[in-house]
PDB file of C-alpha atoms in Angstrom:
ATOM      1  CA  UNK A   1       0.000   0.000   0.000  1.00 53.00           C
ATOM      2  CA  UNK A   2       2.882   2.434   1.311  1.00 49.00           C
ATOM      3  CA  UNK A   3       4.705   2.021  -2.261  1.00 54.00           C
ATOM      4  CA  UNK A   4       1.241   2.575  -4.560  1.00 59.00           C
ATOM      5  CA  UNK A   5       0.976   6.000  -2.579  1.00 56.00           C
ATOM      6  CA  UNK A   6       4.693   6.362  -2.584  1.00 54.00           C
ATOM      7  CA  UNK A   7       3.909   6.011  -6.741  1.00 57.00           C
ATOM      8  CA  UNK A   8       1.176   8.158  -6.230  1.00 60.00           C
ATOM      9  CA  UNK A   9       3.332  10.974  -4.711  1.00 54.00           C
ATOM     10  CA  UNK A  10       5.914  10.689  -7.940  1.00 52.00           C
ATOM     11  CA  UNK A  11       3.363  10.869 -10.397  1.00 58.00           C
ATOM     12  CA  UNK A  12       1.557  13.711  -8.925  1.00 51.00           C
ATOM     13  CA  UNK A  13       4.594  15.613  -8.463  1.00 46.00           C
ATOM     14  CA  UNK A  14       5.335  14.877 -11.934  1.00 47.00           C
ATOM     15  CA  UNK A  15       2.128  16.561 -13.110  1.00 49.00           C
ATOM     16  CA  UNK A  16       2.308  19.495 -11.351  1.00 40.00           C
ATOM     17  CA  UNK A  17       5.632  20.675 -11.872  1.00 39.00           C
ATOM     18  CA  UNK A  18       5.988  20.335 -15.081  1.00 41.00           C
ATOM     19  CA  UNK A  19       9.559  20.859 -14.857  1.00 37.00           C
ATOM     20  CA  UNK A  20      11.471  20.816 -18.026  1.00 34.00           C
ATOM     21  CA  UNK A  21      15.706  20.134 -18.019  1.00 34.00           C
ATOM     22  CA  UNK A  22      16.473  23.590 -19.446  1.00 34.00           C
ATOM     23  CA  UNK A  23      14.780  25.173 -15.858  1.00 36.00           C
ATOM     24  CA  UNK A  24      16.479  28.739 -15.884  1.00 37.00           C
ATOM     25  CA  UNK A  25      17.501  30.635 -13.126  1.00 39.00           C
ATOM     26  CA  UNK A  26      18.348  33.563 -14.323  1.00 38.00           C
ATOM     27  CA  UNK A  27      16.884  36.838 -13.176  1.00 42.00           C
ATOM     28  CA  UNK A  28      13.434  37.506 -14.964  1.00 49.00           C
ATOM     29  CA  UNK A  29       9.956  39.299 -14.472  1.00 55.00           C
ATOM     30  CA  UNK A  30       7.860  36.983 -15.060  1.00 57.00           C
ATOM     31  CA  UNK A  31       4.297  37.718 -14.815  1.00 63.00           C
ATOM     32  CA  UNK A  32       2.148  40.937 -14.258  1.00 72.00           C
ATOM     33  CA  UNK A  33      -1.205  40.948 -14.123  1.00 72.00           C
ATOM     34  CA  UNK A  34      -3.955  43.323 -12.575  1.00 76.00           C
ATOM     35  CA  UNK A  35      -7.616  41.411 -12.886  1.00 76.00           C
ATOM     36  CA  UNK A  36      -9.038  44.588 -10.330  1.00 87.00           C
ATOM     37  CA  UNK A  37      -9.192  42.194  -7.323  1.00 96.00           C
ATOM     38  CA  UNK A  38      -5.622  40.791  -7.102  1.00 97.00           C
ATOM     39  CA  UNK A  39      -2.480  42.241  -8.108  1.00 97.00           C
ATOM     40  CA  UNK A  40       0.592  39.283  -9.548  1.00 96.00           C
ATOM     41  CA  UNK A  41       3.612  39.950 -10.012  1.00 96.00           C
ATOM     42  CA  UNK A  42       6.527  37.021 -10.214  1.00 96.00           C
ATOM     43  CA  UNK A  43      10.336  37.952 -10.370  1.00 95.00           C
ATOM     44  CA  UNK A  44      13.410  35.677 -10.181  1.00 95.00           C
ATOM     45  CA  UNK A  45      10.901  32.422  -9.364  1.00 96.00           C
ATOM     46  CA  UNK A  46       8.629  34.318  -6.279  1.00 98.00           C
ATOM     47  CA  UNK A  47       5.522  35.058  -6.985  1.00 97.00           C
ATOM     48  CA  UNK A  48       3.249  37.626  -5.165  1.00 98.00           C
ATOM     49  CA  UNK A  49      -0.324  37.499  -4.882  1.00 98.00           C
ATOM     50  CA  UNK A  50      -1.544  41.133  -3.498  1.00 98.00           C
ATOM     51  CA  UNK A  51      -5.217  40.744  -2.416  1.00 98.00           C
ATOM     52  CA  UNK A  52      -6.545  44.406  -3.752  1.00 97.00           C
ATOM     53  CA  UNK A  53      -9.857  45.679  -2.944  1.00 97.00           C
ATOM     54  CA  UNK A  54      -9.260  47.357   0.315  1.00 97.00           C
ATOM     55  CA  UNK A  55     -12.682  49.542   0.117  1.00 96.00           C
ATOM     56  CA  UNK A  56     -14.158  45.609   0.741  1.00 97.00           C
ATOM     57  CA  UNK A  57     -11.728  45.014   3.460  1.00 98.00           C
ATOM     58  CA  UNK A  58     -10.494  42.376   0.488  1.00 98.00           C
ATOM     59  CA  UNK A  59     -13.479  39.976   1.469  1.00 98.00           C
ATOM     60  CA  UNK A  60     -13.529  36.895  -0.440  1.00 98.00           C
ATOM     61  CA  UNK A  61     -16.401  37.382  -2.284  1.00 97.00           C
ATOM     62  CA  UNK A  62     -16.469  34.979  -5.302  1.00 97.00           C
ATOM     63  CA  UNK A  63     -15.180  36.974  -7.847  1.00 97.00           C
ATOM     64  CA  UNK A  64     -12.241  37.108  -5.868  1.00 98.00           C
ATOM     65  CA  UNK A  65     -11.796  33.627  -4.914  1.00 98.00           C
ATOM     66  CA  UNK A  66     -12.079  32.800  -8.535  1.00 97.00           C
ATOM     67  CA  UNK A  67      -9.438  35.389  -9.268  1.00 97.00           C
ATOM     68  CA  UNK A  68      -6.690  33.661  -7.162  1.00 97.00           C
ATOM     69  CA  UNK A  69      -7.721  30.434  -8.677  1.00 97.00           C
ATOM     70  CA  UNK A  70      -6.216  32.094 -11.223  1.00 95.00           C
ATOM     71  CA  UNK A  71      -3.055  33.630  -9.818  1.00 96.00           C
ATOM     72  CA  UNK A  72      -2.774  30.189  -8.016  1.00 97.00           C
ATOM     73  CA  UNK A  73      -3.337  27.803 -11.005  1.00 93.00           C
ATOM     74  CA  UNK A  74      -0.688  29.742 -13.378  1.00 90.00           C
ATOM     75  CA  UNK A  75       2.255  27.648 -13.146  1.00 84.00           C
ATOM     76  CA  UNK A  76       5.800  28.826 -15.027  1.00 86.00           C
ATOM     77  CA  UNK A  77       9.088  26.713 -15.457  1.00 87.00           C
ATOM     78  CA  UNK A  78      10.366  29.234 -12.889  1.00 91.00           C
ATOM     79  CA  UNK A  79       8.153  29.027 -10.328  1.00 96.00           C
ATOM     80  CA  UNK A  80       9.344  28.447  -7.104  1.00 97.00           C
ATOM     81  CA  UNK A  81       7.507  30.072  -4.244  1.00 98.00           C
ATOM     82  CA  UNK A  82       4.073  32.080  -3.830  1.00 98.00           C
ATOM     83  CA  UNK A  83       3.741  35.121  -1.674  1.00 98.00           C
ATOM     84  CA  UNK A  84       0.555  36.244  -0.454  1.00 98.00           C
ATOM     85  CA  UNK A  85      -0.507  39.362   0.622  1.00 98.00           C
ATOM     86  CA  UNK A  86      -3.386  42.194   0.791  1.00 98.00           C
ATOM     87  CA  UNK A  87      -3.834  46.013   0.098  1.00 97.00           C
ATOM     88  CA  UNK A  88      -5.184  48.110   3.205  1.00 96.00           C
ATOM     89  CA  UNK A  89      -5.344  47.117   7.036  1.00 96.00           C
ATOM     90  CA  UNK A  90      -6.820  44.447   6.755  1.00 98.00           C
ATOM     91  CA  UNK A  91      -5.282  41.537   5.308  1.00 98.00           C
ATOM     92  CA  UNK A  92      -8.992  39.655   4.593  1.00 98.00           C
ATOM     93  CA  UNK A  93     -11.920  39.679   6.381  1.00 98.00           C
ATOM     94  CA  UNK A  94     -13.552  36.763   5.117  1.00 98.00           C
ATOM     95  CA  UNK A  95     -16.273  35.946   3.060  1.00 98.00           C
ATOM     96  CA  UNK A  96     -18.564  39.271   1.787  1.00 97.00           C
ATOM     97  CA  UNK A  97     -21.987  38.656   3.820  1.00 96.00           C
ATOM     98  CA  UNK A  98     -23.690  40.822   1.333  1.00 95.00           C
ATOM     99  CA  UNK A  99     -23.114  37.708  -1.072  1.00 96.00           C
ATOM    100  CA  UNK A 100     -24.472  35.213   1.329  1.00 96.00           C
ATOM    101  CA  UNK A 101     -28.187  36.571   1.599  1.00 95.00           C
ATOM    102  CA  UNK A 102     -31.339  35.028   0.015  1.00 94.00           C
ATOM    103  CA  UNK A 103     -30.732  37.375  -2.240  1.00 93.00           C
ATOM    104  CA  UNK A 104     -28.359  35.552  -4.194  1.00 91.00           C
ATOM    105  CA  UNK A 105     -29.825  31.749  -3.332  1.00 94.00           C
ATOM    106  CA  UNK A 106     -28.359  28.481  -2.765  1.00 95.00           C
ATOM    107  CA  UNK A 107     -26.874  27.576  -5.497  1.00 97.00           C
ATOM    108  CA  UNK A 108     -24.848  30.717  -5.555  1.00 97.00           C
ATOM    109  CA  UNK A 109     -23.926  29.866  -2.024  1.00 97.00           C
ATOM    110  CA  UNK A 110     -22.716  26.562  -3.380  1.00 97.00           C
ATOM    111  CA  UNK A 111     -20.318  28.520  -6.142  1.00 97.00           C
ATOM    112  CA  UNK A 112     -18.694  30.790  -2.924  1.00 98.00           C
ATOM    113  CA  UNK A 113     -18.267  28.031  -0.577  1.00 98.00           C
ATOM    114  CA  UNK A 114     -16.948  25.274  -3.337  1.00 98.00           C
ATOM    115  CA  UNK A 115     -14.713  28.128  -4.715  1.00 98.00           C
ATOM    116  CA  UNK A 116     -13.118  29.045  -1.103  1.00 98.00           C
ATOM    117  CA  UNK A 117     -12.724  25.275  -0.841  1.00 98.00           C
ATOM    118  CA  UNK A 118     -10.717  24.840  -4.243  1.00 98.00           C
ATOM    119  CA  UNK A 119      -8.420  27.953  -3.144  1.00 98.00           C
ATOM    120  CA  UNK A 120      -7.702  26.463  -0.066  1.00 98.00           C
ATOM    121  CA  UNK A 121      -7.471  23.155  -1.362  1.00 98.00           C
ATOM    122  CA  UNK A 122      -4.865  24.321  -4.202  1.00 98.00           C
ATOM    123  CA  UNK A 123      -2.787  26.033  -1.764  1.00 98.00           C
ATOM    124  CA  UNK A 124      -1.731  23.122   0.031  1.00 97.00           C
ATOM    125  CA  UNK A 125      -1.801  20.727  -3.874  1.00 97.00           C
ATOM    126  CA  UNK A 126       0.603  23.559  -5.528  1.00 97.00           C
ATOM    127  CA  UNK A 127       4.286  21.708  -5.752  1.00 96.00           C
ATOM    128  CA  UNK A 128       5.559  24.798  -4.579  1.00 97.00           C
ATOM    129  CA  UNK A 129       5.524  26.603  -1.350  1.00 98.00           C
ATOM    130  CA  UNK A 130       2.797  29.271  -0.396  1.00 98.00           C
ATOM    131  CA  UNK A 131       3.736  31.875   2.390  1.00 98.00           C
ATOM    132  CA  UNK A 132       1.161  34.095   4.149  1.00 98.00           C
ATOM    133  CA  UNK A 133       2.535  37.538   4.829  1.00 98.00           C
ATOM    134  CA  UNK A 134      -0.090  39.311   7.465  1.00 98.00           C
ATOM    135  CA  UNK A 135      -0.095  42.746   8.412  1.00 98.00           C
ATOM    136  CA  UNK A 136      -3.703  43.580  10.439  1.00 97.00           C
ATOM    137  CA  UNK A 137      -6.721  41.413  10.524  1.00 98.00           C
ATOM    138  CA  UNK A 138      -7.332  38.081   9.288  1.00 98.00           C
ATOM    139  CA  UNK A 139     -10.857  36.833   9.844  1.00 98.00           C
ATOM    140  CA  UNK A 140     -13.271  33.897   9.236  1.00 98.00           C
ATOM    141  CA  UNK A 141     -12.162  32.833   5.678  1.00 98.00           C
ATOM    142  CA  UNK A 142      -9.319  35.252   5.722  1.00 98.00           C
ATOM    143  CA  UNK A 143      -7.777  33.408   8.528  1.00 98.00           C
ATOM    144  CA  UNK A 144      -8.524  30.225   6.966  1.00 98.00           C
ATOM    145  CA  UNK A 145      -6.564  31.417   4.488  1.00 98.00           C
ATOM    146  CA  UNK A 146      -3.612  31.997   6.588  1.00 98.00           C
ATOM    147  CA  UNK A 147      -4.296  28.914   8.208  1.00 98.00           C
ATOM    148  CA  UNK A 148      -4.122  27.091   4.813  1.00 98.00           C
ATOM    149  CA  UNK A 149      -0.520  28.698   3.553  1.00 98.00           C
ATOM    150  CA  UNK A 150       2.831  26.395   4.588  1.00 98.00           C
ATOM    151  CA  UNK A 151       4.296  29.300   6.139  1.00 98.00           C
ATOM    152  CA  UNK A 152       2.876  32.484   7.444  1.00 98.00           C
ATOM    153  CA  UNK A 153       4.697  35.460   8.634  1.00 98.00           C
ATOM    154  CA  UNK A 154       2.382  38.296  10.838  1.00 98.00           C
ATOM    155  CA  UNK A 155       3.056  41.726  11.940  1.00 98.00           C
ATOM    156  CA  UNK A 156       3.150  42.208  15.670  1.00 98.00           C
ATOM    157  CA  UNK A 157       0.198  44.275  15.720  1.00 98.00           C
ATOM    158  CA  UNK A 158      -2.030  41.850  13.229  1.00 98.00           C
ATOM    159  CA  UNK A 159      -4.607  39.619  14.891  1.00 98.00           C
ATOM    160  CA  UNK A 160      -6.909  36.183  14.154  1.00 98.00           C
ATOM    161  CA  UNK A 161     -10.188  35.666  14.095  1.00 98.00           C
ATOM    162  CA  UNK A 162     -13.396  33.492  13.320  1.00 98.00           C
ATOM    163  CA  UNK A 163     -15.987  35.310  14.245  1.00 98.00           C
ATOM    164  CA  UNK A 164     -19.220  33.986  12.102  1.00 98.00           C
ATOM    165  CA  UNK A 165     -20.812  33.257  15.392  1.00 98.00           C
ATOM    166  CA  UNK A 166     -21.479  36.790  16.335  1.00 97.00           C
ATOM    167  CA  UNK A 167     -22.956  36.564  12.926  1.00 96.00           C
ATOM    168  CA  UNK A 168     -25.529  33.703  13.045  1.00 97.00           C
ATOM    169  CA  UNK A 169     -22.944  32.035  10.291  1.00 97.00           C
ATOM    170  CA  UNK A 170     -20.607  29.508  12.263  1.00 98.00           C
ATOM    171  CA  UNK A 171     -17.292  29.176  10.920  1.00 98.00           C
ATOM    172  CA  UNK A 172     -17.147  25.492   9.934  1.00 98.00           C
ATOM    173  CA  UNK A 173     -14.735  25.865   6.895  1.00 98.00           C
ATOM    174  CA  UNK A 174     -12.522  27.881   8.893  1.00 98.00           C
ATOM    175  CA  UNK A 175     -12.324  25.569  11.109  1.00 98.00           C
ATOM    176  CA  UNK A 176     -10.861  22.975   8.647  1.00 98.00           C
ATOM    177  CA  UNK A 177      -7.916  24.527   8.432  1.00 98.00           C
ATOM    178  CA  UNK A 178      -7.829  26.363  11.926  1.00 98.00           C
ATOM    179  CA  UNK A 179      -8.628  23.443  13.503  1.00 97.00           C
ATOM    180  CA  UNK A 180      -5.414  22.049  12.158  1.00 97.00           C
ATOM    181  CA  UNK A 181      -3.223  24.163  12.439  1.00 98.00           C
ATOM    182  CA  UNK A 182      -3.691  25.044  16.291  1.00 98.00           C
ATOM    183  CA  UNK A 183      -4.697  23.085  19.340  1.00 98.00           C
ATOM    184  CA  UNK A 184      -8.483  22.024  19.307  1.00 97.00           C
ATOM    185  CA  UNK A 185      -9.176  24.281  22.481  1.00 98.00           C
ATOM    186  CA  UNK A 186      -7.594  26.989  21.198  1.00 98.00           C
ATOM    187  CA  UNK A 187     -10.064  26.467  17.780  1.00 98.00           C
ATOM    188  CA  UNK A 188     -12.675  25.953  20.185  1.00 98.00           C
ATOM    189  CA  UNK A 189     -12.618  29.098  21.719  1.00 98.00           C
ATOM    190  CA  UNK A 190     -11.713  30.884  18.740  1.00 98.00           C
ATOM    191  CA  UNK A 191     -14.854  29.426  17.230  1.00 98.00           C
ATOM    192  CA  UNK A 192     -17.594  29.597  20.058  1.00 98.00           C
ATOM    193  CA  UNK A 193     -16.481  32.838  20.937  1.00 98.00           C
ATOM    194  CA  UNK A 194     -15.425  35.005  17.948  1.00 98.00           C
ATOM    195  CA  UNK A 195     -12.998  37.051  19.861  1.00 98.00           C
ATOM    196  CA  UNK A 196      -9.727  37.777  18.083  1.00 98.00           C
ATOM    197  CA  UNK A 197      -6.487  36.611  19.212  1.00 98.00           C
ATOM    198  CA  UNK A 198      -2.948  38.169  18.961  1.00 98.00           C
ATOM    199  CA  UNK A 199      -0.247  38.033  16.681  1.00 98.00           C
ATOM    200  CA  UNK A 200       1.981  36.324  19.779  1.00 98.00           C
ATOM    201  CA  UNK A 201      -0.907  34.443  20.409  1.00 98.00           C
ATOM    202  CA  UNK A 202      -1.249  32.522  17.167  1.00 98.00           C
ATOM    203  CA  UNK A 203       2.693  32.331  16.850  1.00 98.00           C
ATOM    204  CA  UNK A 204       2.531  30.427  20.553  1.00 98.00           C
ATOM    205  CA  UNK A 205      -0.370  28.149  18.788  1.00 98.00           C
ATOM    206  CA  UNK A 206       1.292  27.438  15.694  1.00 98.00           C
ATOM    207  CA  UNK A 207      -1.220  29.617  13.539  1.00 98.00           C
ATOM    208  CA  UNK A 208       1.729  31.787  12.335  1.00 98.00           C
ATOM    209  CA  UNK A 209       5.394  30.904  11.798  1.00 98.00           C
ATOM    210  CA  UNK A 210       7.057  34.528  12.710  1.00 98.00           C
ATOM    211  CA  UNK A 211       6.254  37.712  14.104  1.00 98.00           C
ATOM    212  CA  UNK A 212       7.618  40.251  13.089  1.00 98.00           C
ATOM    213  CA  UNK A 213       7.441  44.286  13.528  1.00 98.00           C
ATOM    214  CA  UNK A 214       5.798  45.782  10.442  1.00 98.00           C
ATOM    215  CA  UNK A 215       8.782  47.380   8.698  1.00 98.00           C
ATOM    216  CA  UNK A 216      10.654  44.071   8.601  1.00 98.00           C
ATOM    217  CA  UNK A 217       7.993  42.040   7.304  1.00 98.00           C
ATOM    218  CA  UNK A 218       8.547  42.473   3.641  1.00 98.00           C
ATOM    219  CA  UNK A 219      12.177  41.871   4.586  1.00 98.00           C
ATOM    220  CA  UNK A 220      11.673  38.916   6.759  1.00 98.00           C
ATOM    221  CA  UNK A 221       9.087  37.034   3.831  1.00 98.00           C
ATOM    222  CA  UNK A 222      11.568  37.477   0.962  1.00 98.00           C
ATOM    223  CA  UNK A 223      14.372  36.449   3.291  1.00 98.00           C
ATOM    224  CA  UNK A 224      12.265  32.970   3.574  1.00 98.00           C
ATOM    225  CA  UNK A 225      11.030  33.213  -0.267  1.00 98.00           C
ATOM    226  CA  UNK A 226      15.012  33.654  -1.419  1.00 98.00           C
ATOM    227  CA  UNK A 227      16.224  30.667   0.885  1.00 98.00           C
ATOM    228  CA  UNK A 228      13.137  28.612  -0.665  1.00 98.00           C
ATOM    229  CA  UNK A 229      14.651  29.342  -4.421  1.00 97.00           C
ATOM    230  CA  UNK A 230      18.079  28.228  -3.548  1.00 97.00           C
ATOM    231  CA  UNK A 231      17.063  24.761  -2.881  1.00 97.00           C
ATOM    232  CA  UNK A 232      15.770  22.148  -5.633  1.00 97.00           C
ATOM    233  CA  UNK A 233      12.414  22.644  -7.066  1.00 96.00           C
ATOM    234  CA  UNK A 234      11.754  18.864  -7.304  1.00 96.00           C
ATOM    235  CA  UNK A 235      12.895  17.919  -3.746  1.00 97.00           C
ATOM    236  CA  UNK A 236      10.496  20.804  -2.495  1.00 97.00           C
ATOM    237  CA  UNK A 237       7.766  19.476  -4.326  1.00 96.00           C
ATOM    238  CA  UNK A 238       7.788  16.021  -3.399  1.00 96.00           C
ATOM    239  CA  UNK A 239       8.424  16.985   0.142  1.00 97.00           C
ATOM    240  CA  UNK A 240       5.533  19.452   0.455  1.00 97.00           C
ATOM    241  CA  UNK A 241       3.514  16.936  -0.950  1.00 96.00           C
ATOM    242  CA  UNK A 242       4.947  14.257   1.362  1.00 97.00           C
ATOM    243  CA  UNK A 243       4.319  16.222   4.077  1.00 97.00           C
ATOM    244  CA  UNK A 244       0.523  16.826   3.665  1.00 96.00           C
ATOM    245  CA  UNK A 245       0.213  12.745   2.811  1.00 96.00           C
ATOM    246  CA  UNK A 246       1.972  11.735   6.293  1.00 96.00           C
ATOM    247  CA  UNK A 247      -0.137  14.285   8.237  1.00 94.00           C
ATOM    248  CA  UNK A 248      -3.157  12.467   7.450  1.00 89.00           C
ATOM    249  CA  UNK A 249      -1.788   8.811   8.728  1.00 96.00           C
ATOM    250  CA  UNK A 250      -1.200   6.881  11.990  1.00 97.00           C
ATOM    251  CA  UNK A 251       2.276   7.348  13.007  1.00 96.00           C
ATOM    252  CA  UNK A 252       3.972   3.698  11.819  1.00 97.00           C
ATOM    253  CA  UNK A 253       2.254   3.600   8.810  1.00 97.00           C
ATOM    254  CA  UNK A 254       3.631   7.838   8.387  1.00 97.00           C
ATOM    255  CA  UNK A 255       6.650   6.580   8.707  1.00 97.00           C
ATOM    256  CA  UNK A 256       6.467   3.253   6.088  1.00 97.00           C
ATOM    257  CA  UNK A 257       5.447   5.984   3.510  1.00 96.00           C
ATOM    258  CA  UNK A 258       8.014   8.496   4.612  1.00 96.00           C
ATOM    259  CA  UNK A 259      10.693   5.768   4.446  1.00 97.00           C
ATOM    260  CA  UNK A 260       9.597   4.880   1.004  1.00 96.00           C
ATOM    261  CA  UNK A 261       9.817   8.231  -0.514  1.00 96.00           C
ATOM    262  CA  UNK A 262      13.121   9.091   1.158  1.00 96.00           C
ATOM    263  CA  UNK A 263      13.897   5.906  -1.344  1.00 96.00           C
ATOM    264  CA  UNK A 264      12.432   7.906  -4.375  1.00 96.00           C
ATOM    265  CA  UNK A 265      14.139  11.352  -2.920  1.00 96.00           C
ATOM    266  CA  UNK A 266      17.786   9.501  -3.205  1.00 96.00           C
ATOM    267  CA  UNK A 267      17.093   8.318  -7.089  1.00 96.00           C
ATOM    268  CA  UNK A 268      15.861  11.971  -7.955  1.00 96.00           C
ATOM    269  CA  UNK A 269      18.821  13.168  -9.890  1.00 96.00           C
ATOM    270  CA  UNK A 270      18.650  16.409  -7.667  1.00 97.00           C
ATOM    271  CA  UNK A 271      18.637  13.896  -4.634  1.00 97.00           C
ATOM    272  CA  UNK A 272      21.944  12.991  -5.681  1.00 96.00           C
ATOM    273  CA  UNK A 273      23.546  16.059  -6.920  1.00 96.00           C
ATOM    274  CA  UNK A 274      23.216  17.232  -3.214  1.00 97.00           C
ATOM    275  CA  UNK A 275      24.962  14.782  -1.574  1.00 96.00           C
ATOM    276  CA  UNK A 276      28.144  15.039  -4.181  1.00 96.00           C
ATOM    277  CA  UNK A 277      27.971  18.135  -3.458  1.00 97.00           C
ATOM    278  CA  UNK A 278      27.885  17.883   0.430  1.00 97.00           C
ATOM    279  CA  UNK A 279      30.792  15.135   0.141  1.00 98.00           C
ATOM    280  CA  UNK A 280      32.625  17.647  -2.974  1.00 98.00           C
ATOM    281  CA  UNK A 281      32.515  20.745  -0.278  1.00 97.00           C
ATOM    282  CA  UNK A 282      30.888  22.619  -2.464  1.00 97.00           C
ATOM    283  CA  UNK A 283      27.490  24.209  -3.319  1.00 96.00           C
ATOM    284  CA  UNK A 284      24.913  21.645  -5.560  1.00 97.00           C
ATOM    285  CA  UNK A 285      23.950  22.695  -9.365  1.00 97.00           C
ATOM    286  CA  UNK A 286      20.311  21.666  -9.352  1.00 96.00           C
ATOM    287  CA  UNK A 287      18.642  20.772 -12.633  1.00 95.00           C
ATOM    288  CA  UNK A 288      14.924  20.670 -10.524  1.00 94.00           C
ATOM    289  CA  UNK A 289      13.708  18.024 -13.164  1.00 91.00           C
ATOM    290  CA  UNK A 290      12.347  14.547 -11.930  1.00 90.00           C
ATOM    291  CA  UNK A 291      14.695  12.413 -13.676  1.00 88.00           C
ATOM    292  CA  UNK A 292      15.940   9.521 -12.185  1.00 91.00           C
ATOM    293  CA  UNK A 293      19.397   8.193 -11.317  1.00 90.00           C
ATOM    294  CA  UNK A 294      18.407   4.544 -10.138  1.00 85.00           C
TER     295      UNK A 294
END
């Protein structure tokens, strides 16, 4: 069983990379693209995701969930890390509750909630990492958001919420991803009560990876985002996607998988290239493909 999802891993990681042999590292912009709700930029394989319609304290109403299905779905050869962040003071409050009124009906309910779902979803799926970088409030979805990224890096004055229980609309896809990313009495209480909690807070809980003062936390993200791009693009991919696999398994059989793919890491070409170079002294020449040695 542990090898078919071992084979399961490779093949997946071979799909969404798409890596080709000629992979170029050479300094480049990219992408740039302005849809009115998100602004995407990519330079030199980092990719940033601006969430831009402050006036709407960038709620993620559907049109801009389907907008970063966009920005997230776009894959290049260069690719290597995705930064997200938001316009305004409020990095996103969630879902826009003008949307969710009879108004609109159910089956436009359906569209919001399967859309936030495929966001959050892809987030996690992409081959390449996805950093959160927070400055002010985070709520309901918006915090699910955050909660959904591999690494997130908060301002020391930004704070957590999910408060759809003040609203009469209980955060239950929040709590997906809250719920797993911090103890379940500390989602409990974030849920049941809807009171925010602090930047320190969610960094003691796990919610955030760093906390930082606002004027270093451009500094601090691409700091992360540059380390990211020196390392191989295949051996990040199949280890972010090894990661999320093993979460989701009782410990022995986490660590039959995990055994097996450190198996299929060593016969990556780029699995081998690092070791030469560890033995050689000196720094590896990664081709980020998914060829095979052995």
């Amino acid at each position: 069983m542990y090898t078919m999802m071992a084979a399961g891993l490779r093949n997946r990681l071979f799909q969404l990379t798409k890596i080709t042999r000629h992979f170029s590292t050479q300094s480049s912009r990219l992408l740039t693209a302005n849809n009115g709700y998100t602004i995407t930029t990519e330079d030199n394989g980092i990719r940033t995701i601006c969430l831009n319609d402050p006036k709407k304290r960038n709620a993620l109403s559907l049109r801009m969930l389907e907008a970063l299905k966009s920005d997230l779905s776009n894959q290049t050869d260069s690719l290597r890390v995705i930064i997200l962040t938001a316009k305004g003071p409020v990095f996103s409050a969630g879902h826009d509750l003008k949307e969710l009124t009879t108004k609109d009906g159910r089956e436009y309910h359906r569209q919001v909630f399967q859309n936030c779902t495929d966001v959050m979803l892809m987030v996690q799926e992409l081959p390449v990492p996805v950093i959160a970088q927070v400055s002010g409030l985070a709520t309901a979805a918006g915090c699910q958001l955050v909660a959904s990224c591999d690494i997130a890096v908060a301002t020391d004055t930004s704070r957590f919420a999910t408060p759809g229980v003040s609203v009469g609309l209980f955060c239950s896809t929040p709590a997906v991803a809250v719920g797993r990313s911090v103890p379940r009495k500390v989602a409990m209480e974030m849920l049941f009560t809807g009171h925010p909690i602090s930047a320190q807070d969610a960094l003691l809980h796990g919610l955030v990876s760093r906390v930082v003062p606002e004027d270093q936390l451009e500094t601090t993200t691409m700091g992360i985002a540059n380390r990211i791009c020196e390392t191989s693009k295949s051996v990040v991919a199949l280890g972010k996607a090894t990661f999320y696999a093993q979460m989701n398994l009782e410990r022995k059989e986490a660590y039959r998988l995990t055994s097996q793919v450190m198996v299929e890491n060593l016969s990556l070409s780029d699995g081998q290239e690092g070791i030469r170079a560890f033995i050689e002294k000196r720094k590896p020449t990664w081709n980020h493909n998914t060829d095979k040695v052995h």
